[in-house]
Coordinates of N, CA and C in Angstrom, one line a residue:
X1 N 7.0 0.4 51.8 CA 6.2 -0.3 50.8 C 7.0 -0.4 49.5
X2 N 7.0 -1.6 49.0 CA 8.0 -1.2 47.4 C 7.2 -0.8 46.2
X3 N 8.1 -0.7 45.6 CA 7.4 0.5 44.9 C 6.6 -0.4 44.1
X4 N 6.6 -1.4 43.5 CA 5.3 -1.9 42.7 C 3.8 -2.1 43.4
X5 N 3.8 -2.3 44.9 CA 2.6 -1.7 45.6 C 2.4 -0.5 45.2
X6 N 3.2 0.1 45.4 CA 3.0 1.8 45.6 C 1.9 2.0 43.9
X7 N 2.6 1.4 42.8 CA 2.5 2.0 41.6 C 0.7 1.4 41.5
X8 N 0.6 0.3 42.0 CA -0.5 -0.7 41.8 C -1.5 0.4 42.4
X9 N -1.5 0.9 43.9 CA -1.8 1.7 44.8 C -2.2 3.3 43.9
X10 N -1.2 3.4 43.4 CA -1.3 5.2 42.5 C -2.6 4.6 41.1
X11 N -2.4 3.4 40.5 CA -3.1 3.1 39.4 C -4.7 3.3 39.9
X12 N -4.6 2.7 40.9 CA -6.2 2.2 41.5 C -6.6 3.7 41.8
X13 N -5.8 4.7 42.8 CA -6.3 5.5 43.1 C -6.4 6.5 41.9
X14 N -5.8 6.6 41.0 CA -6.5 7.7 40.0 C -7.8 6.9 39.9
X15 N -8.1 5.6 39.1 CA -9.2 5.3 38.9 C -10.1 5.9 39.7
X16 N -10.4 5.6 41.0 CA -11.7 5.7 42.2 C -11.3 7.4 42.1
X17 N -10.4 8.6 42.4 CA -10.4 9.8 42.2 C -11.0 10.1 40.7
X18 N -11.0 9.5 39.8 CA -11.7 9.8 38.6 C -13.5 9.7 39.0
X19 N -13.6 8.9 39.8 CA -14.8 8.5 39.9 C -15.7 9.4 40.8
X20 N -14.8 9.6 41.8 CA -15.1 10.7 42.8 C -15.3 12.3 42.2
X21 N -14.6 12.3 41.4 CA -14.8 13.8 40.8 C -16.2 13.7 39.9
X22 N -16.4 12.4 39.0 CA -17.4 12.9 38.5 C -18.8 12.5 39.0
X23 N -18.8 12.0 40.6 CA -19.4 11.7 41.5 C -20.0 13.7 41.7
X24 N -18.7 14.5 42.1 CA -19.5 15.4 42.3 C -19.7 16.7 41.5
X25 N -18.8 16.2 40.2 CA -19.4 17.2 39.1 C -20.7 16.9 38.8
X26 N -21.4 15.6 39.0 CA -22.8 14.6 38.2 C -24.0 15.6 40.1
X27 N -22.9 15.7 40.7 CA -24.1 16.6 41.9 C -24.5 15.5 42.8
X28 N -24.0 14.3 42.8 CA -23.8 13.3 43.9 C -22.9 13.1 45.1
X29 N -22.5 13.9 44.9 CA -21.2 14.8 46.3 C -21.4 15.9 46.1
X30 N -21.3 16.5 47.3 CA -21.5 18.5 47.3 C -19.9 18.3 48.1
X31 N -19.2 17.6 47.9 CA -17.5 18.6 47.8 C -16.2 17.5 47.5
X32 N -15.6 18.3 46.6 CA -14.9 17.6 46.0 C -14.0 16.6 46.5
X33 N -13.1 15.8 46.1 CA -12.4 14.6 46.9 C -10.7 15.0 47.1
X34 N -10.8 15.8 47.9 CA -9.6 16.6 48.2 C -8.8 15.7 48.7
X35 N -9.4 15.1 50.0 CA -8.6 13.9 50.6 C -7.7 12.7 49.7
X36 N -8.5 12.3 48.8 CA -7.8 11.0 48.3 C -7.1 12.0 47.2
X37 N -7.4 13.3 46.4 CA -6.1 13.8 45.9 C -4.9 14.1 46.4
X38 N -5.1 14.4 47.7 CA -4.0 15.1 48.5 C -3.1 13.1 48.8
X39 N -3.8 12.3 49.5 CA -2.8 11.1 49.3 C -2.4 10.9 48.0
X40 N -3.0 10.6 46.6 CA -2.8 10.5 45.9 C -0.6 11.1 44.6
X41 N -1.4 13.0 45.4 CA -0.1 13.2 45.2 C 0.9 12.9 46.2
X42 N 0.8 13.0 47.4 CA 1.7 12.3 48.3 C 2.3 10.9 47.7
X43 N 1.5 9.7 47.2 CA 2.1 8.9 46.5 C 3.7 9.0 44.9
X44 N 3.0 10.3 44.4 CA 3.4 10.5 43.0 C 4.8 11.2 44.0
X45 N 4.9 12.6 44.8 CA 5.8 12.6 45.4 C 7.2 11.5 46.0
X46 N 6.5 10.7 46.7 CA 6.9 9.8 47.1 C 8.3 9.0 46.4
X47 N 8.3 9.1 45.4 CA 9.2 8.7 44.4 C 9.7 9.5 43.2
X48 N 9.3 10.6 43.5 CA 9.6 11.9 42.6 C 11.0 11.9 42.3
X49 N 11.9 12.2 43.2 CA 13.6 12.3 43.1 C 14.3 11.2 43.5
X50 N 13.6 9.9 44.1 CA 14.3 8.7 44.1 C 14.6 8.0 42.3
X51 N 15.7 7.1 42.5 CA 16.4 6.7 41.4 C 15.6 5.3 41.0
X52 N 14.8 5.0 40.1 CA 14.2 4.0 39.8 C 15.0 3.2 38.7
X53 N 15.7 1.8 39.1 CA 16.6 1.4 38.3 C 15.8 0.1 37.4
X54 N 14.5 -0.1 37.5 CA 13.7 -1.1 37.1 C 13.1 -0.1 35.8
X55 N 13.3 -0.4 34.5 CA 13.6 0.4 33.3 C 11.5 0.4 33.2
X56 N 11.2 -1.0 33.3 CA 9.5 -1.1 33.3 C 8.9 0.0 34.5
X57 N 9.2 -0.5 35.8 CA 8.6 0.2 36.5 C 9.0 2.1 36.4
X58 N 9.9 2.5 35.9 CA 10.5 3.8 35.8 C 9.6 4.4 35.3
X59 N 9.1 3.7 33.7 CA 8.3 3.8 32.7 C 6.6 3.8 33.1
X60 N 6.2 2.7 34.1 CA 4.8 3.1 34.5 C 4.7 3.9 35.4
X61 N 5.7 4.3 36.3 CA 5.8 5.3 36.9 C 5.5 6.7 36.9
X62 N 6.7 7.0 35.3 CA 6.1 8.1 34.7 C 4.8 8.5 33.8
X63 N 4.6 7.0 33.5 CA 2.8 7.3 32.6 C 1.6 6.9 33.9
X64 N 1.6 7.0 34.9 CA 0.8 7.3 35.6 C 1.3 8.5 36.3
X65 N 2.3 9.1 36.5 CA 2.2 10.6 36.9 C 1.7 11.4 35.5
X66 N 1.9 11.2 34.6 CA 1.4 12.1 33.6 C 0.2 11.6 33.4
X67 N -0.7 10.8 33.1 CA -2.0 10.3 33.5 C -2.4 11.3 34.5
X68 N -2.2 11.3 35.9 CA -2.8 11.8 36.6 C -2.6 13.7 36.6
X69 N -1.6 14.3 36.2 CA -1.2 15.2 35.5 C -2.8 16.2 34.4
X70 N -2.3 15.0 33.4 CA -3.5 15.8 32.6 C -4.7 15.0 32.9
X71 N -5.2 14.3 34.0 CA -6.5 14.4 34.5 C -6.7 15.8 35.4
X72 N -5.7 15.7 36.2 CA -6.4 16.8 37.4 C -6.3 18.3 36.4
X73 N -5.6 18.7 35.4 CA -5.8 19.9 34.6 C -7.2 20.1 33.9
X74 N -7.9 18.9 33.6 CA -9.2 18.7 33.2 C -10.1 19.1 34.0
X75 N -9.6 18.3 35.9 CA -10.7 18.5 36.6 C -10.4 20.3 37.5
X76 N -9.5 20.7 37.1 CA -9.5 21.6 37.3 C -10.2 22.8 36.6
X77 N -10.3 22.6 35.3 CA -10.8 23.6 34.2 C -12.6 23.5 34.7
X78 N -12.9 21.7 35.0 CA -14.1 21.9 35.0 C -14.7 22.8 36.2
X79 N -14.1 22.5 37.4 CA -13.9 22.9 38.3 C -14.6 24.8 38.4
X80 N -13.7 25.6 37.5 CA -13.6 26.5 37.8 C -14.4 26.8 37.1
X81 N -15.0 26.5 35.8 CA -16.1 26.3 35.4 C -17.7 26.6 36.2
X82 N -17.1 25.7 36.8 CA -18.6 25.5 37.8 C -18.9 26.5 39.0
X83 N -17.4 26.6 39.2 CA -17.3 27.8 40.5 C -17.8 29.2 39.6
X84 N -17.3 29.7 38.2 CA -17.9 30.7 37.7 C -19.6 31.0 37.1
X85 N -20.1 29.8 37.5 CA -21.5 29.4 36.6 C -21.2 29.0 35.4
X86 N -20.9 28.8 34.6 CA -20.6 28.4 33.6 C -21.1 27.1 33.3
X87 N -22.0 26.8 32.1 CA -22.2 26.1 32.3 C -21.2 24.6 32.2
X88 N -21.4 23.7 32.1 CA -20.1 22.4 31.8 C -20.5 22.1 30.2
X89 N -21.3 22.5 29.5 CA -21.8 21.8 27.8 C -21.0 22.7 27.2
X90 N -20.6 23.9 27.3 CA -20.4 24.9 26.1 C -18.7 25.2 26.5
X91 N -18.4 25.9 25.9 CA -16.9 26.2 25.7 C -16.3 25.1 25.2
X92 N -16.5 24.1 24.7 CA -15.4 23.3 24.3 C -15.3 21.9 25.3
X93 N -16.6 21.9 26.0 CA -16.2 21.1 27.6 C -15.8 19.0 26.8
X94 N -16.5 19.0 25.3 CA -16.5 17.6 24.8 C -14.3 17.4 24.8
X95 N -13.9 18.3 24.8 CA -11.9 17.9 24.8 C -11.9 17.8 26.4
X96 N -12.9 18.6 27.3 CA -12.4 18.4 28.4 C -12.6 17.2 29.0
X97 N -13.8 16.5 28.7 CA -14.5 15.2 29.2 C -13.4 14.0 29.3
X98 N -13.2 13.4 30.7 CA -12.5 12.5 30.9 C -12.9 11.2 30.1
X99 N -11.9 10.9 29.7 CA -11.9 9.2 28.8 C -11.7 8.1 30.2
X100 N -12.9 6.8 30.0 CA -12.6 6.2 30.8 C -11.2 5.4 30.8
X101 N -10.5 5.4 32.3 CA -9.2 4.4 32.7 C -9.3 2.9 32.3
X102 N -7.5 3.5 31.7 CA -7.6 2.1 30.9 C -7.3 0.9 31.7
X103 N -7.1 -0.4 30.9 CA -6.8 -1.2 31.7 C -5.2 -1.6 32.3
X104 N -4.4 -0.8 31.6 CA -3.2 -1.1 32.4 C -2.4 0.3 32.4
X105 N -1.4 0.7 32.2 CA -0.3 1.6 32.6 C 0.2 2.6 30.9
X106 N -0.4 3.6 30.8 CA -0.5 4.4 29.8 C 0.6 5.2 29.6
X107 N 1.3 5.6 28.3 CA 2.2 6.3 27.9 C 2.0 7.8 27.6
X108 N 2.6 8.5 28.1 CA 2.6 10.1 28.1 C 4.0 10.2 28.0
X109 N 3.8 11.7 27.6 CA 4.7 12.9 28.0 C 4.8 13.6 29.2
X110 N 5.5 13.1 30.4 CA 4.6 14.0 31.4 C 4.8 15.2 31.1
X111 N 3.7 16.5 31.7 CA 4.0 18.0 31.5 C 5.2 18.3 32.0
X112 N 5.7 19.5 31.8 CA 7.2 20.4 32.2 C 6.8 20.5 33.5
X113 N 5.6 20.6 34.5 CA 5.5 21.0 35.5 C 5.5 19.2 36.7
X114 N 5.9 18.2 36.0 CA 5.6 17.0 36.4 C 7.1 16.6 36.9
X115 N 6.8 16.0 38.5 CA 8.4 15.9 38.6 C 8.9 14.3 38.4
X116 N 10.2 14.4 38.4 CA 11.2 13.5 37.4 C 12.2 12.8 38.3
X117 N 12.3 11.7 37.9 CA 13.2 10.8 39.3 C 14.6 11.3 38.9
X118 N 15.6 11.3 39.5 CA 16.8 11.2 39.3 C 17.5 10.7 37.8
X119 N 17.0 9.6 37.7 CA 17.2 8.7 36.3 C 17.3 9.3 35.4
X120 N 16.0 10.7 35.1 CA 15.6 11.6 34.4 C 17.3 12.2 33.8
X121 N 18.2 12.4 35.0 CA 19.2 12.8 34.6 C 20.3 12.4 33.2
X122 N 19.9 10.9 33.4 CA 20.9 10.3 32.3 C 20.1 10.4 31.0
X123 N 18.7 10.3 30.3 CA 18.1 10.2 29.6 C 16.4 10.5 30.5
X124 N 15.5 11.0 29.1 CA 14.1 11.5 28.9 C 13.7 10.2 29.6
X125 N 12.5 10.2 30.6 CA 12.2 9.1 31.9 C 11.6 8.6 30.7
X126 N 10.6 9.2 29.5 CA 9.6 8.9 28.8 C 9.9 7.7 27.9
X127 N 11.4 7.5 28.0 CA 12.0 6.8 26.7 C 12.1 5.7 27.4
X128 N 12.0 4.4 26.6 CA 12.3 2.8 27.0 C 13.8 2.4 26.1
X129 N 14.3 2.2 27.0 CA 15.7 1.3 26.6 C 15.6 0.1 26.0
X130 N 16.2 -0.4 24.9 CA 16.3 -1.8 24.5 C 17.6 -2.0 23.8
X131 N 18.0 -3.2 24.6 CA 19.7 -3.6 24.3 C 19.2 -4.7 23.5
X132 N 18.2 -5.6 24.0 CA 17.9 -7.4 23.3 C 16.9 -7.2 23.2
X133 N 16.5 -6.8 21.8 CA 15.0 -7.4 21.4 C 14.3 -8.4 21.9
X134 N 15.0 -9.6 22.0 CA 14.3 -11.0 22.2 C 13.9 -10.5 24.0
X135 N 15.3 -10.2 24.8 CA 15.0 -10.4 26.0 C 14.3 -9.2 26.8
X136 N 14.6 -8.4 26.5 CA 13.6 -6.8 26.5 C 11.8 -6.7 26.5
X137 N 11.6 -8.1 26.7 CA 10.5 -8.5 27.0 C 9.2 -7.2 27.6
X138 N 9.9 -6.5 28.8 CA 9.2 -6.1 29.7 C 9.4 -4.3 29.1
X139 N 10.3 -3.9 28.4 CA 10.4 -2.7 28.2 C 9.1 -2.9 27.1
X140 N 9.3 -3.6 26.2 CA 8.4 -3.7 24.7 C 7.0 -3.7 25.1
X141 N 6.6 -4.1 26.0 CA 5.2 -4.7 26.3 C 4.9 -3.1 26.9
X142 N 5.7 -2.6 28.1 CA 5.6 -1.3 28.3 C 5.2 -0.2 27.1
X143 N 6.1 -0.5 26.8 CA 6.1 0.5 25.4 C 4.9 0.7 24.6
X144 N 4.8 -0.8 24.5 CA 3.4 -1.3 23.6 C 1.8 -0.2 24.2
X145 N 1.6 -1.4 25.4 CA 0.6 -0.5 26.0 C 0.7 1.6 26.0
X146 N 2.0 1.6 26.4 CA 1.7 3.1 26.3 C 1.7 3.8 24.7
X147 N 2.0 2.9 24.0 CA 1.5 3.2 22.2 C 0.1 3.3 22.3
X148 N -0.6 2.2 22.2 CA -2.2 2.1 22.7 C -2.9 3.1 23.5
X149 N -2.5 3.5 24.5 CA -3.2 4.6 24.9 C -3.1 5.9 24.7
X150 N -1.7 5.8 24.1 CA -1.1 7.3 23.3 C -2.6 7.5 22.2
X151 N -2.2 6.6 20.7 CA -3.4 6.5 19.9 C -4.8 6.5 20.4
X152 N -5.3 5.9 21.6 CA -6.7 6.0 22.1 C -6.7 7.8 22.6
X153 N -5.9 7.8 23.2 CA -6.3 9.9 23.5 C -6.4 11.0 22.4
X154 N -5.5 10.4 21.2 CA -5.3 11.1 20.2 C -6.4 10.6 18.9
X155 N -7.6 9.7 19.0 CA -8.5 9.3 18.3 C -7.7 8.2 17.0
X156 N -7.1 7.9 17.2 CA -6.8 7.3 16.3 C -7.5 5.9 15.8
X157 N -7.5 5.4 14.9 CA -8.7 4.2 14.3 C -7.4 3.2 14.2
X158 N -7.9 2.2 13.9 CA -7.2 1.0 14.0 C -6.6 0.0 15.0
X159 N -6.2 -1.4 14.8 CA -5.6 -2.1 15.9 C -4.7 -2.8 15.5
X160 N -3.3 -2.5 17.0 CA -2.2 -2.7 15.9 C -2.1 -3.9 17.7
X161 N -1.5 -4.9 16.8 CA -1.3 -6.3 17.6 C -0.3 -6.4 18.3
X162 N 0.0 -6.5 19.1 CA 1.2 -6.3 20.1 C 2.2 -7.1 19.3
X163 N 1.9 -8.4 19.0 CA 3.2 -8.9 17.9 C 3.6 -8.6 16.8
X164 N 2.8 -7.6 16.1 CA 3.2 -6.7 15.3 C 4.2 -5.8 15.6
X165 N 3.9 -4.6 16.3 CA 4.5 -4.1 17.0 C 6.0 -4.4 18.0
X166 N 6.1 -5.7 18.2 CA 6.7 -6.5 18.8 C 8.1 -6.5 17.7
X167 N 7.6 -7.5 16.5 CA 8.1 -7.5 15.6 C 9.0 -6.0 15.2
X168 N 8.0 -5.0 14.9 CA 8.9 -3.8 14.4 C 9.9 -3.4 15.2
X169 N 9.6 -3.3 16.5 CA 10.9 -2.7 17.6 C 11.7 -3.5 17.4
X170 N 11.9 -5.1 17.1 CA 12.6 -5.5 17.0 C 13.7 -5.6 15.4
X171 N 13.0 -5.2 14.8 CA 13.2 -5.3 13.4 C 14.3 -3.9 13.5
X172 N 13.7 -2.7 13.9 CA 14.4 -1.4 13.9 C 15.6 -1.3 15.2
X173 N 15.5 -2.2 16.2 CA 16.1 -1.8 17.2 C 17.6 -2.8 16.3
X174 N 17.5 -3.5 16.1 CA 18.4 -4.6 14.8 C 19.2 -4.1 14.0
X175 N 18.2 -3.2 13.3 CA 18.8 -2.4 12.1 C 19.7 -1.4 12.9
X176 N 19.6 -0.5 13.7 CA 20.0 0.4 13.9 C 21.5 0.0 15.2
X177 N 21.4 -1.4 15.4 CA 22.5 -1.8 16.7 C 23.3 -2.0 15.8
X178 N 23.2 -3.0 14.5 CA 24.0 -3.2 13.6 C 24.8 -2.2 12.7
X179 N 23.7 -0.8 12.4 CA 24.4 0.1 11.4 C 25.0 0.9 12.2
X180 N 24.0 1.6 13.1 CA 25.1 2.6 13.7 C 26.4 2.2 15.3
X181 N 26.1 0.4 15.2 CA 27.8 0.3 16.4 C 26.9 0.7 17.4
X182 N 25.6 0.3 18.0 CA 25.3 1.3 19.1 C 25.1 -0.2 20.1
X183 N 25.0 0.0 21.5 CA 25.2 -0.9 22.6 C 23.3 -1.0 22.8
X184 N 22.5 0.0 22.8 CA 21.3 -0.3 22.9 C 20.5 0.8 21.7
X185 N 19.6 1.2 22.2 CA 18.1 2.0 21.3 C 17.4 2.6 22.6
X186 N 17.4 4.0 22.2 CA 16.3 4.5 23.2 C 15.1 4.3 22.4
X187 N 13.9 4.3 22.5 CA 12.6 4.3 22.1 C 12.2 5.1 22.6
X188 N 11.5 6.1 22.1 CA 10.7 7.2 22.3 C 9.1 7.6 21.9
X189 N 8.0 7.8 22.9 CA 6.7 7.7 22.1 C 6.7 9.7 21.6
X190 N 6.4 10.3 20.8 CA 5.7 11.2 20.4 C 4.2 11.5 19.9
X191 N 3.8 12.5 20.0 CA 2.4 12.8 19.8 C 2.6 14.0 19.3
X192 N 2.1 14.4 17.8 CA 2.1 15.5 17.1 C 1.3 15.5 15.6
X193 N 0.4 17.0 16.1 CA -0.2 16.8 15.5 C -1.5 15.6 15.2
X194 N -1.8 15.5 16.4 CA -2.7 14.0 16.3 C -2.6 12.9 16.2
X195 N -1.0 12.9 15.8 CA -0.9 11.3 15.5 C 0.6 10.9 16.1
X196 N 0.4 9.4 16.4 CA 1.7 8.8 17.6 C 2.6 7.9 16.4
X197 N 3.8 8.6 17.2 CA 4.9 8.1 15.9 C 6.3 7.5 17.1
X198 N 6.6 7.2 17.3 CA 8.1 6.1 17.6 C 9.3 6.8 17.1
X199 N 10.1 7.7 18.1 CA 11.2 7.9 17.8 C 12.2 6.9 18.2
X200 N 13.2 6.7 17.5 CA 14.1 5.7 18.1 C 15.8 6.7 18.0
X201 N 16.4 6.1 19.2 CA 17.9 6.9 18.8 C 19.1 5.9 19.6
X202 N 19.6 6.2 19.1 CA 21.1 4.7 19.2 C 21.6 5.4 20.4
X203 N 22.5 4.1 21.2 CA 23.1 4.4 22.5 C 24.4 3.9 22.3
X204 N 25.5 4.2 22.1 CA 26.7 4.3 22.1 C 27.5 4.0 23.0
X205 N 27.0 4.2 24.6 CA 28.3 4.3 25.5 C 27.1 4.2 26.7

């Protein structure tokens, strides 16, 4: 199957496993959805240590394993929760509460415990390359969206226009090919401290 089925296939199934779980945390299933997690990570495996040379798909690749990452950490907490009586309102459960799935391909960090394709080896999977502003079309838009859902987890207010945004990478990725001699720009999303900030760093060789 190529991998853009596969990724279309991993997107949908977090969705319906999201649904499933709170199918039977809500007490509308008496047992958890083991089966479509167990395929689910079989898919994320599946392309774990292979070399993804498609810079877009590399990139939704890794923001739907980390998507699914810090969902199942969630449904785990609630989980155990429930296995100890506890109730699900108290301890803090409103950070645990899943945010509904967005509409397209989200940007993370995946966890240290999240595995990493091959690619990982030359540069952070997390990071988007850009050589041509203009033509970089598919990294930017990548990028974009996983900006967007960076700030939607982290509460942030405001709406920032994709041609805005658009504009800036290209403005900084410009500035920095010209000053520092560099052949491209890694782009990098960060989250600290609550708020999502754009690291950028020059490529050289």
């Amino acid at each position: 199957m190529a991998l853009a089925e596969d990724l279309d296939q991993l997107e949908h199934g977090i969705r319906q496993l999201q649904i499933e779980w709170e199918k039977f945390f809500g007490g509308v299933e008496k047992k958890p959805p083991t089966d479509l997690k167990a395929k689910i990570e079989a898919l994320i495996r599946r392309h774990a240590y292979g070399e993804i040379r498609n810079n877009a798909e590399r990139f939704r690749y890794q923001t739907l394993t980390a998507r699914y990452n810090t969902f199942s950490e969630l449904w785990g907490k609630r989980l155990r929760a429930l296995e100890e009586g506890r109730p699900l309102g108290v301890h803090g459960l409103k950070a645990d509460r899943l945010p509904p799935p967005p509409p397209a391909a989200a940007a993370a960090e995946p966890p240290p415990h999240a595995p990493a394709p091959a690619a990982a080896a030359r540069r952070p999977s997390s990071e988007v390359r850009v050589a041509h502003p203009d033509r970089d079309a598919a990294a930017v838009r990548a990028l974009y969206e996983g900006f967007l859902q960076a700030r939607k987890a982290t509460g942030e207010g405001g709406t920032v226009k994709y041609e805005s945004f658009q504009k800036l990478i290209a403005q900084q990725a410009s500035r920095i090919l010209n000053e520092k001699g560099a052949q491209a720009v890694d782009f990098r999303l960060e989250t600290k401290d609550g708020k999502v900030t754009l690291k950028a760093k020059p490529v050289k060789s």
